[in-house]
Every structure is written in C-alpha cells, then in structure tokens.
Coordinates of C-alpha atoms and ligand atoms in Angstrom, one line a residue:
M1 CA 107.5 101.4 79.0
P2 CA 105.0 104.0 79.2
E3 CA 103.8 105.0 82.7
S4 CA 100.7 102.9 83.6
P5 CA 97.6 105.0 84.2
F6 CA 97.6 103.8 87.9
L7 CA 101.0 105.0 88.6
A8 CA 100.6 108.5 86.7
A9 CA 97.5 109.0 88.8
C10 CA 99.4 108.3 92.1
N11 CA 102.1 110.7 90.9
G12 CA 99.3 113.4 90.2
R13 CA 100.0 113.2 86.3
K14 CA 97.2 113.2 83.8
A15 CA 96.5 109.6 82.9
D16 CA 95.0 108.3 79.5
H17 CA 92.4 106.8 81.3
T18 CA 91.0 106.9 84.8
P19 CA 92.6 103.8 86.6
V20 CA 90.3 101.5 88.6
W21 CA 91.1 98.8 91.0
F22 CA 89.1 97.5 94.0
M23 CA 90.0 97.1 97.5
R24 CA 89.7 93.3 98.4
Q25 CA 89.4 92.6 94.7
A26 CA 90.8 89.0 95.6
G27 CA 88.4 87.1 97.9
R28 CA 85.3 85.3 98.5
Y29 CA 83.1 86.9 96.0
M30 CA 85.0 85.2 93.2
K31 CA 84.3 81.6 92.5
E32 CA 87.9 81.0 91.4
Y33 CA 88.9 82.0 95.1
R34 CA 86.3 80.0 96.6
E35 CA 87.7 76.9 94.7
I36 CA 91.2 77.4 96.1
R37 CA 89.6 77.9 99.6
K38 CA 88.2 74.6 99.4
K39 CA 91.8 73.1 99.6
A40 CA 93.7 76.0 101.6
S41 CA 92.8 78.1 104.4
I42 CA 93.6 81.9 104.1
L43 CA 96.7 81.5 106.1
D44 CA 98.0 78.6 103.9
I45 CA 97.1 80.7 100.8
C46 CA 99.3 83.6 102.4
H47 CA 102.2 81.3 103.5
T48 CA 102.5 79.5 99.9
P49 CA 103.9 82.1 97.4
E50 CA 102.4 80.0 94.4
L51 CA 98.8 80.2 95.8
A52 CA 99.2 83.9 96.9
C53 CA 100.3 84.6 93.4
E54 CA 97.5 82.6 91.8
V55 CA 94.9 84.3 93.9
T56 CA 96.5 87.8 93.4
L57 CA 96.1 87.3 89.5
Q58 CA 92.6 86.0 89.6
P59 CA 90.8 89.5 89.5
V60 CA 93.6 90.7 87.1
N61 CA 92.7 87.8 84.7
R62 CA 88.9 88.5 85.3
F63 CA 88.5 92.2 85.2
E64 CA 90.1 95.1 83.0
I65 CA 91.7 96.7 86.2
D66 CA 94.7 98.8 86.4
A67 CA 96.4 97.5 89.3
A68 CA 97.1 94.1 91.2
I69 CA 97.2 94.0 94.9
L70 CA 99.4 91.4 96.7
F71 CA 97.3 88.7 98.3
A72 CA 98.2 88.8 102.0
D73 CA 96.5 90.1 105.2
I74 CA 97.6 93.1 107.5
L75 CA 97.5 90.7 110.5
L76 CA 100.2 88.3 109.0
P77 CA 103.0 90.1 111.4
F78 CA 101.2 88.9 114.5
E79 CA 102.5 85.4 113.9
P80 CA 106.3 86.4 114.3
L81 CA 105.1 88.9 117.0
G82 CA 104.1 85.9 119.1
L83 CA 100.4 87.0 119.5
G84 CA 98.9 84.0 117.6
L85 CA 96.7 84.5 114.7
S86 CA 93.9 82.3 113.2
F87 CA 90.6 82.7 111.0
P88 CA 88.5 80.0 112.3
E89 CA 85.7 78.9 110.0
G90 CA 82.3 80.3 111.2
R91 CA 82.1 83.6 113.0
G92 CA 82.3 85.4 109.6
G93 CA 85.8 84.2 109.2
G94 CA 87.0 86.9 111.5
P95 CA 90.5 86.8 113.1
V96 CA 91.3 85.6 116.4
I97 CA 94.4 86.8 118.2
D98 CA 95.2 84.1 120.8
R99 CA 97.5 86.2 123.1
P100 CA 96.2 89.8 122.7
I101 CA 97.9 92.8 124.5
L102 CA 96.3 93.4 127.8
V103 CA 99.0 95.2 130.0
P104 CA 102.0 97.2 129.3
A105 CA 104.4 94.3 130.2
D106 CA 103.0 92.6 127.0
V107 CA 104.2 95.4 124.8
D108 CA 107.8 95.0 126.3
R109 CA 107.8 91.5 125.7
L110 CA 107.4 91.9 121.9
P111 CA 109.9 90.5 119.9
D112 CA 111.7 92.6 117.2
V113 CA 110.3 91.5 114.0
S114 CA 112.1 92.0 110.7
P115 CA 110.7 91.6 107.3
G116 CA 112.6 88.5 106.6
D117 CA 110.0 87.1 109.4
M118 CA 107.6 87.3 106.8
Q119 CA 109.9 85.9 103.8
Y120 CA 106.9 84.1 102.2
V121 CA 105.2 87.5 101.5
L122 CA 108.2 88.8 99.9
D123 CA 108.8 85.7 97.9
A124 CA 105.0 85.8 96.7
V125 CA 105.8 89.7 95.6
S126 CA 108.6 88.6 93.5
L127 CA 106.7 85.9 91.9
I128 CA 103.6 87.8 91.2
K129 CA 105.8 90.5 89.8
K130 CA 107.3 87.9 87.4
E131 CA 103.9 86.5 86.5
L132 CA 102.4 89.8 85.8
A133 CA 105.0 90.4 83.3
G134 CA 104.4 94.2 83.3
R135 CA 100.6 93.9 82.7
V136 CA 99.6 96.2 85.4
P137 CA 101.6 97.6 88.4
L138 CA 101.5 95.7 91.9
I139 CA 100.5 97.1 95.1
G140 CA 102.0 96.2 98.4
F141 CA 100.4 96.9 101.5
A142 CA 100.6 96.8 105.2
G143 CA 98.2 97.7 108.2
A144 CA 98.7 101.0 109.9
P145 CA 100.1 101.1 113.5
F146 CA 96.7 102.2 114.9
T147 CA 94.6 99.4 113.1
L148 CA 97.1 96.8 113.9
A149 CA 97.0 97.9 117.5
S150 CA 93.2 97.6 117.5
Y151 CA 93.4 93.9 116.7
A152 CA 96.4 93.1 119.0
I153 CA 94.6 94.6 121.9
E154 CA 90.8 93.7 121.2
G155 CA 92.1 90.0 120.3
G156 CA 89.9 90.3 117.0
S157 CA 87.4 92.6 115.2
S158 CA 85.5 95.1 117.5
R159 CA 82.6 97.5 117.4
S160 CA 83.3 100.0 120.0
F161 CA 87.1 99.6 120.5
I162 CA 86.6 99.9 124.3
E163 CA 89.9 97.9 125.2
T164 CA 91.9 99.8 122.6
K165 CA 90.8 103.3 123.9
R166 CA 91.0 101.9 127.3
F167 CA 94.6 101.0 126.8
M168 CA 95.4 104.4 124.9
Y169 CA 93.9 106.6 127.8
S170 CA 95.0 104.7 130.8
T171 CA 98.6 103.6 129.7
P172 CA 99.5 106.2 127.1
E173 CA 103.2 105.5 127.5
A174 CA 102.8 101.8 126.8
W175 CA 100.6 102.8 124.0
H176 CA 103.2 105.0 122.1
S177 CA 105.6 102.3 122.8
L178 CA 103.3 99.9 120.9
L179 CA 102.6 102.1 118.0
S180 CA 106.2 103.0 117.6
T181 CA 107.1 99.4 117.6
F182 CA 104.5 98.9 114.8
A183 CA 105.5 102.0 112.9
E184 CA 109.1 100.7 112.6
M185 CA 108.0 97.1 111.8
V186 CA 105.5 98.2 109.2
G187 CA 107.8 100.7 107.5
N188 CA 110.4 98.3 107.2
Y189 CA 108.1 95.6 105.9
L190 CA 106.7 98.0 103.1
V191 CA 110.2 98.9 101.9
A192 CA 111.2 95.1 101.7
Q193 CA 107.9 94.6 99.6
V194 CA 109.2 97.3 97.2
E195 CA 112.7 95.6 97.2
A196 CA 110.9 92.4 96.2
G197 CA 109.3 94.2 93.3
A198 CA 106.1 96.2 94.6
D199 CA 105.2 99.3 92.5
A200 CA 103.2 101.2 95.0
L201 CA 102.1 100.9 98.6
Q202 CA 99.0 101.0 100.5
L203 CA 98.7 101.6 104.3
F204 CA 95.3 100.3 105.7
D205 CA 94.2 102.3 108.7
S206 CA 90.7 100.9 108.3
W207 CA 89.3 101.6 111.7
V208 CA 91.1 104.8 112.4
G209 CA 87.6 106.6 112.0
I210 CA 86.5 105.7 115.5
L211 CA 89.0 108.5 116.8
S212 CA 88.3 112.2 117.2
Q213 CA 90.6 114.3 115.5
H214 CA 92.1 115.4 118.8
D215 CA 92.8 111.8 119.8
Y216 CA 94.2 110.9 116.1
E217 CA 96.6 113.8 116.4
R218 CA 98.1 113.0 119.8
F219 CA 97.8 109.2 119.8
V220 CA 98.3 108.1 116.2
A221 CA 99.3 110.5 113.7
P222 CA 103.0 110.8 114.7
H223 CA 103.3 106.9 114.3
S224 CA 101.5 106.8 110.9
K225 CA 103.8 109.6 109.8
R226 CA 106.9 107.5 110.8
A227 CA 105.6 104.4 109.0
I228 CA 105.0 106.5 106.0
E229 CA 108.5 108.2 106.2
I230 CA 110.2 104.8 106.3
A231 CA 108.2 103.5 103.4
K232 CA 108.9 106.6 101.3
S233 CA 112.6 105.7 101.5
A234 CA 111.9 103.1 99.1
S235 CA 110.6 106.0 96.6
V236 CA 107.3 104.7 95.2
P237 CA 103.7 106.1 95.8
V238 CA 102.0 105.4 99.1
I239 CA 98.2 105.4 99.5
H240 CA 97.0 106.3 103.0
F241 CA 93.6 105.0 103.5
G242 CA 90.9 104.9 106.4
T243 CA 87.1 104.7 106.6
N244 CA 84.7 107.2 108.5
T245 CA 87.5 109.8 108.1
R246 CA 85.7 112.9 107.2
E247 CA 87.1 114.8 110.1
L248 CA 90.6 113.2 109.7
L249 CA 91.4 113.7 106.2
G250 CA 93.4 116.8 106.6
S251 CA 95.4 115.3 109.6
M252 CA 95.7 112.0 107.7
A253 CA 97.2 113.8 104.7
Q254 CA 99.7 115.8 107.0
A255 CA 100.8 112.4 108.5
G256 CA 101.6 111.5 104.7
G257 CA 100.7 109.5 101.5
D258 CA 100.7 110.7 97.9
V259 CA 97.2 109.5 97.6
I260 CA 94.5 109.7 100.3
G261 CA 91.7 107.1 100.5
V262 CA 88.2 108.1 101.2
D263 CA 85.2 106.2 101.8
W264 CA 81.7 107.0 100.4
R265 CA 80.3 109.1 103.3
T266 CA 82.0 112.2 102.0
P267 CA 81.4 113.5 98.3
I268 CA 84.9 113.0 96.7
D269 CA 85.3 116.6 95.6
E270 CA 84.6 117.8 99.2
A271 CA 87.0 115.4 100.6
W272 CA 89.6 116.2 98.0
K273 CA 89.5 119.9 99.3
E274 CA 91.1 118.8 102.6
F275 CA 94.3 117.7 100.6
P276 CA 94.2 119.4 97.3
E277 CA 98.1 118.9 96.7
R278 CA 97.7 115.0 96.8
G279 CA 95.9 112.4 94.8
V280 CA 92.4 110.8 95.8
Q281 CA 91.2 107.3 95.7
G282 CA 87.8 105.9 96.2
N283 CA 84.8 106.5 97.0
L284 CA 81.9 104.3 95.6
D285 CA 79.9 102.8 98.2
P286 CA 80.5 98.9 98.2
T287 CA 76.8 98.3 98.5
A288 CA 76.0 100.4 95.4
L289 CA 77.2 97.1 93.7
F290 CA 73.8 95.5 94.8
A291 CA 71.6 98.5 93.3
P292 CA 69.9 98.4 90.0
Q293 CA 72.2 99.3 87.1
D294 CA 70.9 102.9 86.6
E295 CA 71.5 103.7 90.2
L296 CA 75.0 102.2 89.9
R297 CA 75.6 104.1 86.9
A298 CA 74.3 107.4 88.3
Q299 CA 76.6 106.8 91.5
V300 CA 79.7 106.2 89.3
R301 CA 78.8 109.3 87.1
D302 CA 78.3 111.3 90.3
I303 CA 82.0 110.6 91.2
M304 CA 83.5 111.2 87.7
E305 CA 81.5 114.5 87.5
R306 CA 82.7 115.8 90.9
V307 CA 86.5 114.9 89.9
G308 CA 86.0 116.5 86.5
G309 CA 88.9 115.0 85.0
R310 CA 91.3 116.2 87.3
A311 CA 94.7 114.6 87.5
G312 CA 95.3 112.5 90.5
H313 CA 92.1 110.3 90.8
I314 CA 92.0 106.8 91.4
F315 CA 88.7 105.2 91.0
N316 CA 87.8 102.5 93.8
L317 CA 85.4 101.6 96.3
G318 CA 85.2 103.4 99.6
H319 CA 86.0 100.3 101.2
G320 CA 86.6 96.6 100.2
V321 CA 84.3 94.4 97.8
L322 CA 81.7 92.5 100.1
P323 CA 81.5 88.7 99.7
P324 CA 78.0 88.6 98.4
T325 CA 78.9 90.8 95.5
E326 CA 78.2 89.7 91.8
P327 CA 81.4 89.9 89.8
D328 CA 79.6 91.3 87.0
A329 CA 78.8 94.4 88.8
L330 CA 82.5 95.0 88.9
D331 CA 82.6 94.9 85.1
R332 CA 79.9 97.5 84.9
V333 CA 81.6 99.9 87.2
I334 CA 84.8 99.6 85.0
D335 CA 82.7 100.1 81.8
Y336 CA 81.1 103.1 83.4
V337 CA 84.3 104.7 84.3
R338 CA 85.8 104.1 81.1
E339 CA 82.6 105.6 79.3
G340 CA 82.9 108.6 81.6
A341 CA 79.8 107.1 83.3
Ligands
LIG1 O1 92.4 91.5 96.9 C1 92.6 91.9 98.4 O2 92.7 92.9 98.8 C2 93.1 90.6 99.1 C3 94.1 90.8 100.0 C4 93.7 91.3 101.5 C5 93.3 90.3 102.4 N1 93.1 91.2 103.6 C6 92.7 88.8 102.4 C7 91.8 88.5 103.3 C8 93.8 92.5 101.9 C9 94.3 93.9 101.3 C10 93.5 92.4 103.4 C11 93.5 93.6 104.4 C12 92.8 93.5 105.6 N2 92.9 92.6 106.5 C13 92.2 94.7 106.2 C14 92.4 96.0 105.8 C15 91.2 96.2 104.7 C16 89.9 96.2 105.1 O3 89.0 95.6 104.5 O4 89.6 97.2 106.0 C17 91.9 94.1 107.4 C18 91.0 95.0 108.5 C19 92.3 92.6 107.6 C20 91.6 91.8 108.8 C21 90.9 90.9 108.2 N3 91.4 89.7 107.5 C22 89.6 90.5 108.7 C23 89.0 91.5 109.5 C24 89.2 89.4 108.1 C25 87.8 88.7 108.0 C26 86.8 89.5 107.6 C27 86.9 89.5 106.0 O5 87.0 90.7 105.7 O6 86.6 88.6 105.5 C28 90.4 88.9 107.3 C29 90.1 87.6 106.4 C30 90.7 87.8 105.0 N4 91.8 88.5 104.7 C31 89.9 87.3 103.8 C32 90.6 87.7 102.8 C33 90.4 87.3 101.4 C34 88.7 86.4 103.8 C35 89.0 85.1 104.5 C36 88.7 84.0 103.7 O7 89.0 83.7 102.5 O8 87.9 83.1 104.3

C-alpha cells in the first residue's frame, strides 16, 4: 500500500496532497454524534468499543479527511487512578473529578495504572482499525502529563490554574512525582494503542501555554520528554500539541515530537522556524469557520502560502472544532486546501 499523505507528512516526506484532519472532528457539531448521545453518555461511548468505533468513523464517512482519530478522552485514566470522572449535563458538559489531588499524600496513594486498565480503549482501536480497512490512518492519543495534572489538581476545567501552580511551586517534589507517574502511564498507554493498531499518536498538552518558558523547562519538559520517549519505542510518528505556546515551541520540540501542533496565534511559517527539522500541524483559527466564505478562504490561503508546499505540513485547526460549527464549513476548508486555496 502506498504511504498515505498523512503519514508521509508526519515523516517529513512530500505527500501527493496536503493532508487534512480536524482536532475534535468527532463530536457535538455533528448531528450523527448528537443522535448517539441521546442514548449514551460520553463515558458510555468511550466504554463501548462498538459505539466508540461508530463515532470515530462518522467524520471519516462525512468528510474527505486524511486521518481518523480514536474516539476517547484524555481524562479516562482518571477512572483506574481512583480520582473519579464524570461529565455532568449542564455546565457545558465539562469534566468533574470527584477526588482531586490536593496534597502530596494524594500522589503517594495513586495506584499503578497499566494500559490494560483501559482495555476498552484498546479494543476500540482494534475494531476501528478493522472497520477502516486501510481507508485512512488512525491516530491514537493521550493527555500530556501537565494537562492531565491540571485537571487532577483543579478537579475540572480552570481559567487561571491557581491550584495547579500552587501545587507546583509549593510542593515541587510531589509535583515531579505526579508528573513522572503520569509520564510513565501515558507513555505505556500510547505504546499499547499502537500495538492495538494505531498508526500515529498525538500528545495533547492543551493548556501548557499558561506556563512561562522557564517554568515549562523546569516543571514539565522532562516529563513530556519521558512520555514521548516511551511512546516512540512503538516506532510511529508522534504529534506534540499545545495552545498559546508561541514562546514554548522550541522547548516543546526539544521535549519531542515528529510534528509540532501550533494554534492560530502565530503565523505558521514563523512558528515553523522554531523547529525547522520537524513537521508542523495547524493553524487555522476554529472560529474562522464562522466567517463568510471569502474570509475563510483567505485564511486558508494565507496558511498554504506561508507553507509554500514544504514537506511535513498537516493542515488542521489550531484547536478543536467548536460545537456550534456548521459541518459544511469543514467541507469548504478541505476544498480550499485541495485547490491550494
Ligand atoms: O474527534 C475527536 O477528537 C474526539 C475525541 C476526543 C474527545 N476528547 C471526546 C470528547 C478527544 C481527542 C478529546 C481530547 C480532550 N479531552 C482534550 C484535549 C483536546 C482539547 O480540546 O484541548 C481535553 C482538554 C479533554 C477534556 C474534556 N473532555 C473536556 C474539557 C470536555 C468538556 C468540554 C468539551 O470540550 O466538550 C470533554 C468532553 C468531551 N470529550 C466531549 C467529546 C466529544 C464532549 C462531550 C459530549 O459529547 O457531551
């Protein structure tokens, strides 16, 4: 089988077209997904390989995208960790962690979690791989140690990450112990996803951009590096993603990743200068999908022109598809990319 455009780009090779996929491409903006959600919660879908498979394939069937991403959630390991996880309706559906990490002793109490504790995810990967039948590659994923720690400590989503930073600054030893526990867990989980059939991996460090470069380097980078190093033992490409990372891009690339994800705040060519020897993924503003067609096309064209056909570019949004997005807008983006905008 010839190398897919997505994997070619991940490996820094010229692809026969610019590959496109969308972070959070399976989800509430699709009516097919909302149909399933009427009868199953987000956790039910994750726990049931047949449903996870169905939802993973929805965007692959609907759009001409170049990769599938496993339907799961970065917070699933919190269940075997004993932290408790739910997504109550209302409150925007955000996660609630019932027993957050508050003091260093909470870190010592964490059980060893192995990939088999999320066997349902691995079963979903195998099933999706079979159902995809080689149409497009499958991306497995996990949360990066920092972003996981932020949810574990805050007990849910946060704006200012006060508790996370308080923990990091006041009990650095416990912080490093927590992040190194997460790094090993995530690394092994990613390897298991590849063994189950994933063709590439993405490490989501969505909120790491709230840190200064100095804090990133001393509190986070060694743990992201360790997670990626373990993941790389499975010999597939790894995408290392974060948002608000303009100042961190060089350090993130140092920590690892064959491809670095960039949001929309930095022009893609400027971002790429920070890691010229890696691939780049991004960087369309997810809210550009709400703009008039000319504006949307202009933004896609700007990205394509700045890349200038250089090998190693994966077209994506700078962060996930937002729930009110009109699916047709994604079709337009794909067309514009294919036409070279
Ligand atoms: O196609 C896909 O990407 C879907 C698979 C996927 C989900 N979560 C399913 C989900 C992926 C890749 C994730 C990653 C994830 N989860 C991240 C990193 C990516 C990012 O957006 O930064 C984060 C931070 C989470 C944690 C999380 N899960 C939050 C904060 C929320 C609630 C807010 C939101 O984004 O909706 C979730 C719930 C969640 N996970 C939903 C989906 C489709 C929506 C819940 C629903 O269906 O009701």
